[in-house]
PDB file of C-alpha atoms in Angstrom:
ATOM      1  CA  UNK A   1       6.362 -22.658 -12.308  1.00 68.00           C
ATOM      2  CA  UNK A   2       7.654 -23.566  -8.880  1.00 81.00           C
ATOM      3  CA  UNK A   3       8.235 -27.055  -7.546  1.00 82.00           C
ATOM      4  CA  UNK A   4       5.237 -26.639  -5.231  1.00 82.00           C
ATOM      5  CA  UNK A   5       2.913 -25.997  -8.184  1.00 87.00           C
ATOM      6  CA  UNK A   6       4.303 -28.927 -10.189  1.00 90.00           C
ATOM      7  CA  UNK A   7       3.853 -31.203  -7.167  1.00 90.00           C
ATOM      8  CA  UNK A   8       0.287 -29.998  -6.664  1.00 91.00           C
ATOM      9  CA  UNK A   9      -0.761 -30.572 -10.277  1.00 93.00           C
ATOM     10  CA  UNK A  10       0.903 -34.011 -10.451  1.00 94.00           C
ATOM     11  CA  UNK A  11      -0.744 -35.118  -7.200  1.00 94.00           C
ATOM     12  CA  UNK A  12      -4.123 -33.644  -8.169  1.00 94.00           C
ATOM     13  CA  UNK A  13      -4.017 -35.546 -11.486  1.00 95.00           C
ATOM     14  CA  UNK A  14      -3.051 -38.724  -9.609  1.00 95.00           C
ATOM     15  CA  UNK A  15      -5.876 -38.328  -7.071  1.00 95.00           C
ATOM     16  CA  UNK A  16      -8.614 -37.469  -9.578  1.00 95.00           C
ATOM     17  CA  UNK A  17      -7.519 -40.071 -12.143  1.00 95.00           C
ATOM     18  CA  UNK A  18      -7.325 -42.815  -9.523  1.00 95.00           C
ATOM     19  CA  UNK A  19     -10.705 -41.785  -8.091  1.00 95.00           C
ATOM     20  CA  UNK A  20     -12.321 -42.026 -11.542  1.00 94.00           C
ATOM     21  CA  UNK A  21     -10.714 -45.440 -12.062  1.00 93.00           C
ATOM     22  CA  UNK A  22     -12.001 -46.513  -8.609  1.00 93.00           C
ATOM     23  CA  UNK A  23     -15.630 -45.888  -9.454  1.00 91.00           C
ATOM     24  CA  UNK A  24     -15.501 -47.279 -12.998  1.00 90.00           C
ATOM     25  CA  UNK A  25     -13.569 -50.563 -12.624  1.00 88.00           C
ATOM     26  CA  UNK A  26     -15.641 -53.714 -13.014  1.00 85.00           C
ATOM     27  CA  UNK A  27     -13.386 -55.802 -10.767  1.00 86.00           C
ATOM     28  CA  UNK A  28     -13.706 -54.787  -7.102  1.00 88.00           C
ATOM     29  CA  UNK A  29     -10.077 -55.674  -6.318  1.00 90.00           C
ATOM     30  CA  UNK A  30      -8.913 -53.336  -9.089  1.00 91.00           C
ATOM     31  CA  UNK A  31     -11.148 -50.606  -7.664  1.00 92.00           C
ATOM     32  CA  UNK A  32      -9.587 -51.112  -4.217  1.00 93.00           C
ATOM     33  CA  UNK A  33      -6.044 -50.882  -5.618  1.00 93.00           C
ATOM     34  CA  UNK A  34      -6.920 -47.682  -7.513  1.00 94.00           C
ATOM     35  CA  UNK A  35      -8.402 -46.278  -4.301  1.00 94.00           C
ATOM     36  CA  UNK A  36      -5.079 -46.995  -2.558  1.00 95.00           C
ATOM     37  CA  UNK A  37      -3.356 -44.964  -5.284  1.00 95.00           C
ATOM     38  CA  UNK A  38      -5.791 -42.073  -4.723  1.00 95.00           C
ATOM     39  CA  UNK A  39      -5.160 -42.204  -0.965  1.00 94.00           C
ATOM     40  CA  UNK A  40      -1.386 -42.072  -1.540  1.00 94.00           C
ATOM     41  CA  UNK A  41      -1.973 -38.952  -3.637  1.00 94.00           C
ATOM     42  CA  UNK A  42      -3.990 -37.365  -0.832  1.00 94.00           C
ATOM     43  CA  UNK A  43      -1.161 -38.173   1.611  1.00 94.00           C
ATOM     44  CA  UNK A  44       1.226 -36.380  -0.766  1.00 93.00           C
ATOM     45  CA  UNK A  45      -1.088 -33.346  -0.804  1.00 92.00           C
ATOM     46  CA  UNK A  46      -1.043 -33.338   3.010  1.00 91.00           C
ATOM     47  CA  UNK A  47       2.767 -33.335   2.889  1.00 89.00           C
ATOM     48  CA  UNK A  48       2.830 -30.430   0.439  1.00 88.00           C
ATOM     49  CA  UNK A  49       0.673 -28.414   2.856  1.00 86.00           C
ATOM     50  CA  UNK A  50       3.004 -29.118   5.774  1.00 83.00           C
ATOM     51  CA  UNK A  51       0.815 -31.712   7.524  1.00 86.00           C
ATOM     52  CA  UNK A  52       3.490 -34.391   7.960  1.00 87.00           C
ATOM     53  CA  UNK A  53       1.821 -36.129  10.883  1.00 89.00           C
ATOM     54  CA  UNK A  54      -1.479 -36.400   9.047  1.00 91.00           C
ATOM     55  CA  UNK A  55       0.252 -37.788   5.952  1.00 92.00           C
ATOM     56  CA  UNK A  56       1.717 -40.537   8.118  1.00 91.00           C
ATOM     57  CA  UNK A  57      -1.664 -41.217   9.714  1.00 91.00           C
ATOM     58  CA  UNK A  58      -3.233 -41.341   6.244  1.00 92.00           C
ATOM     59  CA  UNK A  59      -0.764 -43.987   5.046  1.00 93.00           C
ATOM     60  CA  UNK A  60      -0.868 -46.094   8.217  1.00 93.00           C
ATOM     61  CA  UNK A  61      -4.612 -45.951   9.018  1.00 91.00           C
ATOM     62  CA  UNK A  62      -6.175 -45.673   5.557  1.00 90.00           C
ATOM     63  CA  UNK A  63      -3.827 -47.745   3.424  1.00 90.00           C
ATOM     64  CA  UNK A  64      -2.514 -50.074   6.109  1.00 90.00           C
ATOM     65  CA  UNK A  65      -5.793 -50.498   7.967  1.00 90.00           C
ATOM     66  CA  UNK A  66      -8.966 -49.629   6.104  1.00 91.00           C
ATOM     67  CA  UNK A  67      -7.884 -50.797   2.640  1.00 91.00           C
ATOM     68  CA  UNK A  68      -6.549 -54.106   3.981  1.00 91.00           C
ATOM     69  CA  UNK A  69      -9.924 -54.551   5.706  1.00 90.00           C
ATOM     70  CA  UNK A  70     -11.630 -53.883   2.360  1.00 91.00           C
ATOM     71  CA  UNK A  71      -9.447 -56.456   0.596  1.00 90.00           C
ATOM     72  CA  UNK A  72     -10.166 -59.040   3.319  1.00 89.00           C
ATOM     73  CA  UNK A  73     -13.919 -58.544   2.916  1.00 89.00           C
ATOM     74  CA  UNK A  74     -13.582 -58.769  -0.886  1.00 87.00           C
ATOM     75  CA  UNK A  75     -11.970 -62.157  -0.329  1.00 87.00           C
ATOM     76  CA  UNK A  76     -14.705 -63.255   2.102  1.00 83.00           C
ATOM     77  CA  UNK A  77     -17.563 -62.316  -0.223  1.00 80.00           C
ATOM     78  CA  UNK A  78     -17.409 -64.634  -3.260  1.00 73.00           C
ATOM     79  CA  UNK A  79     -17.846 -62.502  -6.360  1.00 67.00           C
ATOM     80  CA  UNK A  80     -19.417 -64.794  -8.933  1.00 61.00           C
ATOM     81  CA  UNK A  81     -18.307 -63.822 -12.427  1.00 60.00           C
ATOM     82  CA  UNK A  82     -18.450 -60.065 -12.241  1.00 64.00           C
ATOM     83  CA  UNK A  83     -17.982 -59.754 -16.018  1.00 63.00           C
ATOM     84  CA  UNK A  84     -21.575 -60.850 -16.699  1.00 65.00           C
ATOM     85  CA  UNK A  85     -23.039 -58.468 -14.115  1.00 70.00           C
ATOM     86  CA  UNK A  86     -24.263 -54.982 -14.827  1.00 74.00           C
ATOM     87  CA  UNK A  87     -21.820 -52.462 -13.397  1.00 72.00           C
ATOM     88  CA  UNK A  88     -24.092 -49.450 -13.042  1.00 78.00           C
ATOM     89  CA  UNK A  89     -27.612 -49.190 -11.674  1.00 76.00           C
ATOM     90  CA  UNK A  90     -30.617 -48.121 -13.754  1.00 77.00           C
ATOM     91  CA  UNK A  91     -30.538 -44.623 -12.296  1.00 80.00           C
ATOM     92  CA  UNK A  92     -27.054 -43.806 -13.619  1.00 80.00           C
ATOM     93  CA  UNK A  93     -27.957 -40.844 -15.883  1.00 84.00           C
ATOM     94  CA  UNK A  94     -30.313 -38.985 -13.513  1.00 85.00           C
ATOM     95  CA  UNK A  95     -27.833 -39.685 -10.725  1.00 85.00           C
ATOM     96  CA  UNK A  96     -24.936 -38.233 -12.722  1.00 85.00           C
ATOM     97  CA  UNK A  97     -26.975 -35.122 -13.567  1.00 88.00           C
ATOM     98  CA  UNK A  98     -27.902 -34.669  -9.896  1.00 87.00           C
ATOM     99  CA  UNK A  99     -24.272 -35.085  -8.808  1.00 85.00           C
ATOM    100  CA  UNK A 100     -23.020 -32.593 -11.400  1.00 87.00           C
ATOM    101  CA  UNK A 101     -25.723 -30.126 -10.302  1.00 88.00           C
ATOM    102  CA  UNK A 102     -24.512 -30.520  -6.705  1.00 86.00           C
ATOM    103  CA  UNK A 103     -20.952 -29.951  -7.916  1.00 84.00           C
ATOM    104  CA  UNK A 104     -21.928 -26.778  -9.803  1.00 87.00           C
ATOM    105  CA  UNK A 105     -23.673 -25.467  -6.703  1.00 85.00           C
ATOM    106  CA  UNK A 106     -20.673 -26.098  -4.445  1.00 82.00           C
ATOM    107  CA  UNK A 107     -18.299 -24.747  -7.126  1.00 80.00           C
ATOM    108  CA  UNK A 108     -20.428 -21.583  -7.403  1.00 82.00           C
ATOM    109  CA  UNK A 109     -20.072 -21.008  -3.666  1.00 79.00           C
ATOM    110  CA  UNK A 110     -16.331 -21.780  -3.796  1.00 74.00           C
ATOM    111  CA  UNK A 111     -15.700 -19.441  -6.735  1.00 74.00           C
ATOM    112  CA  UNK A 112     -17.628 -16.650  -5.035  1.00 76.00           C
ATOM    113  CA  UNK A 113     -15.510 -17.160  -1.926  1.00 71.00           C
ATOM    114  CA  UNK A 114     -12.128 -17.292  -3.684  1.00 65.00           C
ATOM    115  CA  UNK A 115     -11.235 -13.727  -2.790  1.00 64.00           C
ATOM    116  CA  UNK A 116     -11.976 -14.429   0.854  1.00 65.00           C
ATOM    117  CA  UNK A 117     -10.000 -17.707   0.884  1.00 62.00           C
ATOM    118  CA  UNK A 118      -6.763 -16.139  -0.276  1.00 60.00           C
ATOM    119  CA  UNK A 119      -6.976 -13.059   1.904  1.00 54.00           C
ATOM    120  CA  UNK A 120      -3.374 -12.352   2.887  1.00 51.00           C
ATOM    121  CA  UNK A 121      -4.262 -11.019   6.320  1.00 46.00           C
ATOM    122  CA  UNK A 122      -5.504 -14.430   7.443  1.00 47.00           C
ATOM    123  CA  UNK A 123      -2.097 -16.099   7.126  1.00 49.00           C
ATOM    124  CA  UNK A 124      -0.646 -14.638  10.301  1.00 50.00           C
ATOM    125  CA  UNK A 125       0.233 -17.002  13.152  1.00 49.00           C
ATOM    126  CA  UNK A 126      -2.456 -16.650  15.784  1.00 49.00           C
ATOM    127  CA  UNK A 127      -1.213 -17.517  19.251  1.00 53.00           C
ATOM    128  CA  UNK A 128      -1.790 -20.980  20.771  1.00 54.00           C
ATOM    129  CA  UNK A 129      -2.342 -23.712  18.207  1.00 54.00           C
ATOM    130  CA  UNK A 130      -0.373 -22.001  15.493  1.00 54.00           C
ATOM    131  CA  UNK A 131       1.851 -24.212  13.343  1.00 54.00           C
ATOM    132  CA  UNK A 132       5.335 -24.887  14.586  1.00 59.00           C
ATOM    133  CA  UNK A 133       6.739 -28.399  14.498  1.00 71.00           C
ATOM    134  CA  UNK A 134       3.827 -30.280  12.987  1.00 77.00           C
ATOM    135  CA  UNK A 135       3.561 -33.448  15.099  1.00 83.00           C
ATOM    136  CA  UNK A 136       4.262 -31.506  18.283  1.00 82.00           C
ATOM    137  CA  UNK A 137       1.622 -28.901  17.455  1.00 83.00           C
ATOM    138  CA  UNK A 138      -0.995 -31.545  16.594  1.00 85.00           C
ATOM    139  CA  UNK A 139      -0.220 -33.491  19.770  1.00 86.00           C
ATOM    140  CA  UNK A 140      -0.407 -30.423  22.007  1.00 86.00           C
ATOM    141  CA  UNK A 141      -3.780 -29.317  20.658  1.00 87.00           C
ATOM    142  CA  UNK A 142      -5.179 -32.865  20.466  1.00 88.00           C
ATOM    143  CA  UNK A 143      -4.360 -33.687  24.088  1.00 90.00           C
ATOM    144  CA  UNK A 144      -5.337 -30.360  25.612  1.00 89.00           C
ATOM    145  CA  UNK A 145      -8.113 -28.565  23.774  1.00 89.00           C
ATOM    146  CA  UNK A 146      -9.576 -31.635  22.059  1.00 91.00           C
ATOM    147  CA  UNK A 147      -9.137 -34.141  24.906  1.00 92.00           C
ATOM    148  CA  UNK A 148     -12.847 -34.906  25.320  1.00 93.00           C
ATOM    149  CA  UNK A 149     -13.482 -35.472  21.575  1.00 93.00           C
ATOM    150  CA  UNK A 150     -10.341 -37.631  21.555  1.00 93.00           C
ATOM    151  CA  UNK A 151     -11.726 -39.867  24.311  1.00 94.00           C
ATOM    152  CA  UNK A 152     -15.136 -39.961  22.609  1.00 94.00           C
ATOM    153  CA  UNK A 153     -13.408 -41.081  19.392  1.00 93.00           C
ATOM    154  CA  UNK A 154     -11.808 -43.963  21.269  1.00 94.00           C
ATOM    155  CA  UNK A 155     -15.228 -44.993  22.622  1.00 95.00           C
ATOM    156  CA  UNK A 156     -16.633 -44.731  19.069  1.00 94.00           C
ATOM    157  CA  UNK A 157     -13.902 -47.064  17.824  1.00 93.00           C
ATOM    158  CA  UNK A 158     -14.611 -49.541  20.642  1.00 95.00           C
ATOM    159  CA  UNK A 159     -18.326 -49.531  19.826  1.00 94.00           C
ATOM    160  CA  UNK A 160     -17.561 -49.940  16.100  1.00 93.00           C
ATOM    161  CA  UNK A 161     -15.265 -52.919  16.788  1.00 92.00           C
ATOM    162  CA  UNK A 162     -17.901 -54.637  18.925  1.00 93.00           C
ATOM    163  CA  UNK A 163     -20.623 -53.830  16.385  1.00 91.00           C
ATOM    164  CA  UNK A 164     -18.595 -55.205  13.481  1.00 89.00           C
ATOM    165  CA  UNK A 165     -17.879 -58.431  15.403  1.00 89.00           C
ATOM    166  CA  UNK A 166     -21.532 -58.894  16.427  1.00 88.00           C
ATOM    167  CA  UNK A 167     -22.832 -58.293  12.903  1.00 85.00           C
ATOM    168  CA  UNK A 168     -20.366 -60.448  11.008  1.00 81.00           C
ATOM    169  CA  UNK A 169     -20.422 -63.341  13.516  1.00 80.00           C
ATOM    170  CA  UNK A 170     -21.916 -66.641  12.307  1.00 76.00           C
ATOM    171  CA  UNK A 171     -24.954 -67.625  14.325  1.00 70.00           C
ATOM    172  CA  UNK A 172     -25.062 -71.257  15.302  1.00 66.00           C
ATOM    173  CA  UNK A 173     -28.741 -72.071  15.695  1.00 63.00           C
ATOM    174  CA  UNK A 174     -28.268 -75.309  17.675  1.00 59.00           C
ATOM    175  CA  UNK A 175     -26.111 -73.829  20.386  1.00 58.00           C
ATOM    176  CA  UNK A 176     -27.864 -70.463  20.584  1.00 54.00           C
ATOM    177  CA  UNK A 177     -31.125 -71.530  22.276  1.00 50.00           C
TER     178      UNK A 177
ATOM    179  CA  UNK B   1      -3.060 -19.358 -12.074  1.00 54.00           C
ATOM    180  CA  UNK B   2       0.194 -21.266 -11.671  1.00 65.00           C
ATOM    181  CA  UNK B   3       0.748 -20.251  -8.064  1.00 74.00           C
ATOM    182  CA  UNK B   4      -1.015 -22.811  -5.858  1.00 78.00           C
ATOM    183  CA  UNK B   5      -3.473 -21.191  -3.470  1.00 79.00           C
ATOM    184  CA  UNK B   6      -6.119 -22.449  -1.097  1.00 82.00           C
ATOM    185  CA  UNK B   7      -8.763 -22.135  -3.787  1.00 81.00           C
ATOM    186  CA  UNK B   8      -6.873 -24.697  -5.894  1.00 85.00           C
ATOM    187  CA  UNK B   9      -7.278 -27.148  -3.045  1.00 89.00           C
ATOM    188  CA  UNK B  10     -10.957 -26.258  -2.651  1.00 88.00           C
ATOM    189  CA  UNK B  11     -11.548 -26.920  -6.368  1.00 87.00           C
ATOM    190  CA  UNK B  12      -9.647 -30.225  -6.152  1.00 91.00           C
ATOM    191  CA  UNK B  13     -11.650 -31.361  -3.123  1.00 91.00           C
ATOM    192  CA  UNK B  14     -14.925 -30.354  -4.807  1.00 90.00           C
ATOM    193  CA  UNK B  15     -14.008 -32.461  -7.854  1.00 91.00           C
ATOM    194  CA  UNK B  16     -13.067 -35.395  -5.624  1.00 93.00           C
ATOM    195  CA  UNK B  17     -16.402 -35.082  -3.821  1.00 92.00           C
ATOM    196  CA  UNK B  18     -18.172 -35.015  -7.210  1.00 91.00           C
ATOM    197  CA  UNK B  19     -16.489 -38.273  -8.202  1.00 93.00           C
ATOM    198  CA  UNK B  20     -17.416 -39.831  -4.854  1.00 93.00           C
ATOM    199  CA  UNK B  21     -21.071 -38.772  -5.111  1.00 91.00           C
ATOM    200  CA  UNK B  22     -21.308 -40.088  -8.673  1.00 91.00           C
ATOM    201  CA  UNK B  23     -19.767 -43.364  -7.505  1.00 91.00           C
ATOM    202  CA  UNK B  24     -22.320 -43.717  -4.710  1.00 91.00           C
ATOM    203  CA  UNK B  25     -25.226 -42.955  -7.001  1.00 89.00           C
ATOM    204  CA  UNK B  26     -24.393 -45.042 -10.079  1.00 89.00           C
ATOM    205  CA  UNK B  27     -22.614 -48.177  -8.867  1.00 88.00           C
ATOM    206  CA  UNK B  28     -24.442 -51.328  -7.772  1.00 85.00           C
ATOM    207  CA  UNK B  29     -21.695 -53.062  -5.802  1.00 87.00           C
ATOM    208  CA  UNK B  30     -21.862 -52.111  -2.109  1.00 89.00           C
ATOM    209  CA  UNK B  31     -18.075 -52.451  -1.740  1.00 90.00           C
ATOM    210  CA  UNK B  32     -17.569 -49.730  -4.373  1.00 91.00           C
ATOM    211  CA  UNK B  33     -20.216 -47.616  -2.617  1.00 92.00           C
ATOM    212  CA  UNK B  34     -18.202 -47.818   0.619  1.00 93.00           C
ATOM    213  CA  UNK B  35     -15.027 -46.895  -1.302  1.00 93.00           C
ATOM    214  CA  UNK B  36     -16.836 -43.840  -2.697  1.00 95.00           C
ATOM    215  CA  UNK B  37     -17.669 -42.772   0.866  1.00 94.00           C
ATOM    216  CA  UNK B  38     -13.944 -42.930   1.613  1.00 94.00           C
ATOM    217  CA  UNK B  39     -13.308 -40.678  -1.408  1.00 94.00           C
ATOM    218  CA  UNK B  40     -15.773 -38.086  -0.078  1.00 95.00           C
ATOM    219  CA  UNK B  41     -14.210 -38.181   3.393  1.00 95.00           C
ATOM    220  CA  UNK B  42     -10.799 -37.633   1.784  1.00 95.00           C
ATOM    221  CA  UNK B  43     -12.166 -34.613  -0.058  1.00 94.00           C
ATOM    222  CA  UNK B  44     -13.195 -33.205   3.333  1.00 94.00           C
ATOM    223  CA  UNK B  45      -9.716 -33.869   4.706  1.00 94.00           C
ATOM    224  CA  UNK B  46      -8.030 -32.063   1.794  1.00 94.00           C
ATOM    225  CA  UNK B  47     -10.190 -29.017   2.537  1.00 91.00           C
ATOM    226  CA  UNK B  48      -9.445 -29.113   6.255  1.00 93.00           C
ATOM    227  CA  UNK B  49      -5.684 -29.405   5.726  1.00 92.00           C
ATOM    228  CA  UNK B  50      -5.631 -26.671   3.067  1.00 90.00           C
ATOM    229  CA  UNK B  51      -7.463 -24.261   5.366  1.00 88.00           C
ATOM    230  CA  UNK B  52      -5.247 -25.306   8.257  1.00 88.00           C
ATOM    231  CA  UNK B  53      -2.186 -24.279   6.228  1.00 86.00           C
ATOM    232  CA  UNK B  54      -3.874 -21.119   4.992  1.00 83.00           C
ATOM    233  CA  UNK B  55      -4.868 -19.961   8.485  1.00 82.00           C
ATOM    234  CA  UNK B  56      -1.641 -21.217  10.119  1.00 81.00           C
ATOM    235  CA  UNK B  57      -3.763 -23.051  12.670  1.00 83.00           C
ATOM    236  CA  UNK B  58      -3.414 -26.709  13.565  1.00 86.00           C
ATOM    237  CA  UNK B  59      -7.089 -27.237  14.432  1.00 88.00           C
ATOM    238  CA  UNK B  60      -8.005 -28.287  10.902  1.00 88.00           C
ATOM    239  CA  UNK B  61      -5.495 -31.118  11.048  1.00 90.00           C
ATOM    240  CA  UNK B  62      -6.885 -32.265  14.411  1.00 92.00           C
ATOM    241  CA  UNK B  63     -10.347 -32.348  12.856  1.00 93.00           C
ATOM    242  CA  UNK B  64      -8.911 -34.417  10.003  1.00 93.00           C
ATOM    243  CA  UNK B  65      -7.687 -36.968  12.537  1.00 93.00           C
ATOM    244  CA  UNK B  66     -11.244 -37.259  13.883  1.00 94.00           C
ATOM    245  CA  UNK B  67     -12.569 -37.629  10.329  1.00 94.00           C
ATOM    246  CA  UNK B  68     -10.095 -40.475   9.710  1.00 94.00           C
ATOM    247  CA  UNK B  69     -11.201 -42.095  12.997  1.00 93.00           C
ATOM    248  CA  UNK B  70     -14.845 -41.925  11.991  1.00 94.00           C
ATOM    249  CA  UNK B  71     -13.941 -43.261   8.532  1.00 93.00           C
ATOM    250  CA  UNK B  72     -12.256 -46.268  10.134  1.00 93.00           C
ATOM    251  CA  UNK B  73     -15.301 -46.937  12.331  1.00 93.00           C
ATOM    252  CA  UNK B  74     -17.621 -46.490   9.352  1.00 93.00           C
ATOM    253  CA  UNK B  75     -15.614 -48.924   7.216  1.00 92.00           C
ATOM    254  CA  UNK B  76     -15.562 -51.558   9.969  1.00 92.00           C
ATOM    255  CA  UNK B  77     -19.303 -51.340  10.652  1.00 92.00           C
ATOM    256  CA  UNK B  78     -20.197 -51.037   6.966  1.00 92.00           C
ATOM    257  CA  UNK B  79     -18.192 -54.103   6.015  1.00 91.00           C
ATOM    258  CA  UNK B  80     -19.681 -56.013   8.974  1.00 90.00           C
ATOM    259  CA  UNK B  81     -23.163 -55.127   7.728  1.00 90.00           C
ATOM    260  CA  UNK B  82     -22.115 -56.193   4.221  1.00 90.00           C
ATOM    261  CA  UNK B  83     -21.007 -59.623   5.440  1.00 89.00           C
ATOM    262  CA  UNK B  84     -24.244 -60.132   7.406  1.00 88.00           C
ATOM    263  CA  UNK B  85     -26.236 -58.975   4.378  1.00 87.00           C
ATOM    264  CA  UNK B  86     -24.409 -61.316   2.026  1.00 87.00           C
ATOM    265  CA  UNK B  87     -25.082 -64.227   4.384  1.00 86.00           C
ATOM    266  CA  UNK B  88     -28.832 -63.525   4.247  1.00 84.00           C
ATOM    267  CA  UNK B  89     -29.365 -62.324   0.662  1.00 82.00           C
ATOM    268  CA  UNK B  90     -26.442 -63.864  -1.280  1.00 83.00           C
ATOM    269  CA  UNK B  91     -25.874 -60.599  -3.145  1.00 82.00           C
ATOM    270  CA  UNK B  92     -23.627 -57.525  -2.901  1.00 83.00           C
ATOM    271  CA  UNK B  93     -25.687 -55.437  -5.311  1.00 85.00           C
ATOM    272  CA  UNK B  94     -27.489 -52.491  -3.790  1.00 82.00           C
ATOM    273  CA  UNK B  95     -30.472 -52.573  -6.155  1.00 81.00           C
ATOM    274  CA  UNK B  96     -31.216 -56.241  -5.434  1.00 82.00           C
ATOM    275  CA  UNK B  97     -31.668 -55.543  -1.732  1.00 82.00           C
ATOM    276  CA  UNK B  98     -35.301 -54.417  -1.595  1.00 81.00           C
ATOM    277  CA  UNK B  99     -36.618 -55.978   1.618  1.00 80.00           C
ATOM    278  CA  UNK B 100     -38.224 -52.724   2.728  1.00 81.00           C
ATOM    279  CA  UNK B 101     -39.731 -51.906  -0.673  1.00 77.00           C
ATOM    280  CA  UNK B 102     -43.456 -52.493  -1.183  1.00 68.00           C
TER     281      UNK B 102
END
């Protein structure tokens, strides 16, 4: 068993275990911390597939940005005695059955496609955009071929920032009219 | 079996998506629902990176960057909506918010 395989199985166990803990914890802060652990595992998987730049982005944006935002909002929203509250909604069993059925369907497609996924002929480097130095390759493709989507993503982020500010702003009724 | 291939990553991402979907469907707390959406988006990213490595093409990783961007925007807007909702309804439980139900 090579080091690559050991790394994959350890990280996969970390990701799946942390994800299960995320959706079952009663305390929202605990769920957020378990989600951070799952995201670290995903960053490790990116590293093991040679996506160093994306692993860095995952740690900085997801863990440093999005999860801190989550923890801030958890602090802003007073959670009154979560231990007396029901954790799951009334639809939990039908919902679980539906989700497992969806999983079986996707897994059926994936298993049928396994032979195609691991076709050796597909692993040849294919001209422009093929992997060399990871960050350099990502940067070259991002700023040439995907320049328009890149700019659109920046506009999306601007709109999202303004939208989040407008929605979470406190309205002062006296001064508004 | 022991050699890690792309299909291992596909199976892992399918399982992660299953956990995320179950989380969205069974939990009541909207914060946990938003975290489950992040889990599903991460499952997508695992797939994209695995195929990127398998095809020796960097385009999958570029798509992952866009997915992370959209996830950041979604989290910001979702949490903004959550704060506005809590101010009006004093609850963070999805099944107690039934303003549009008749």
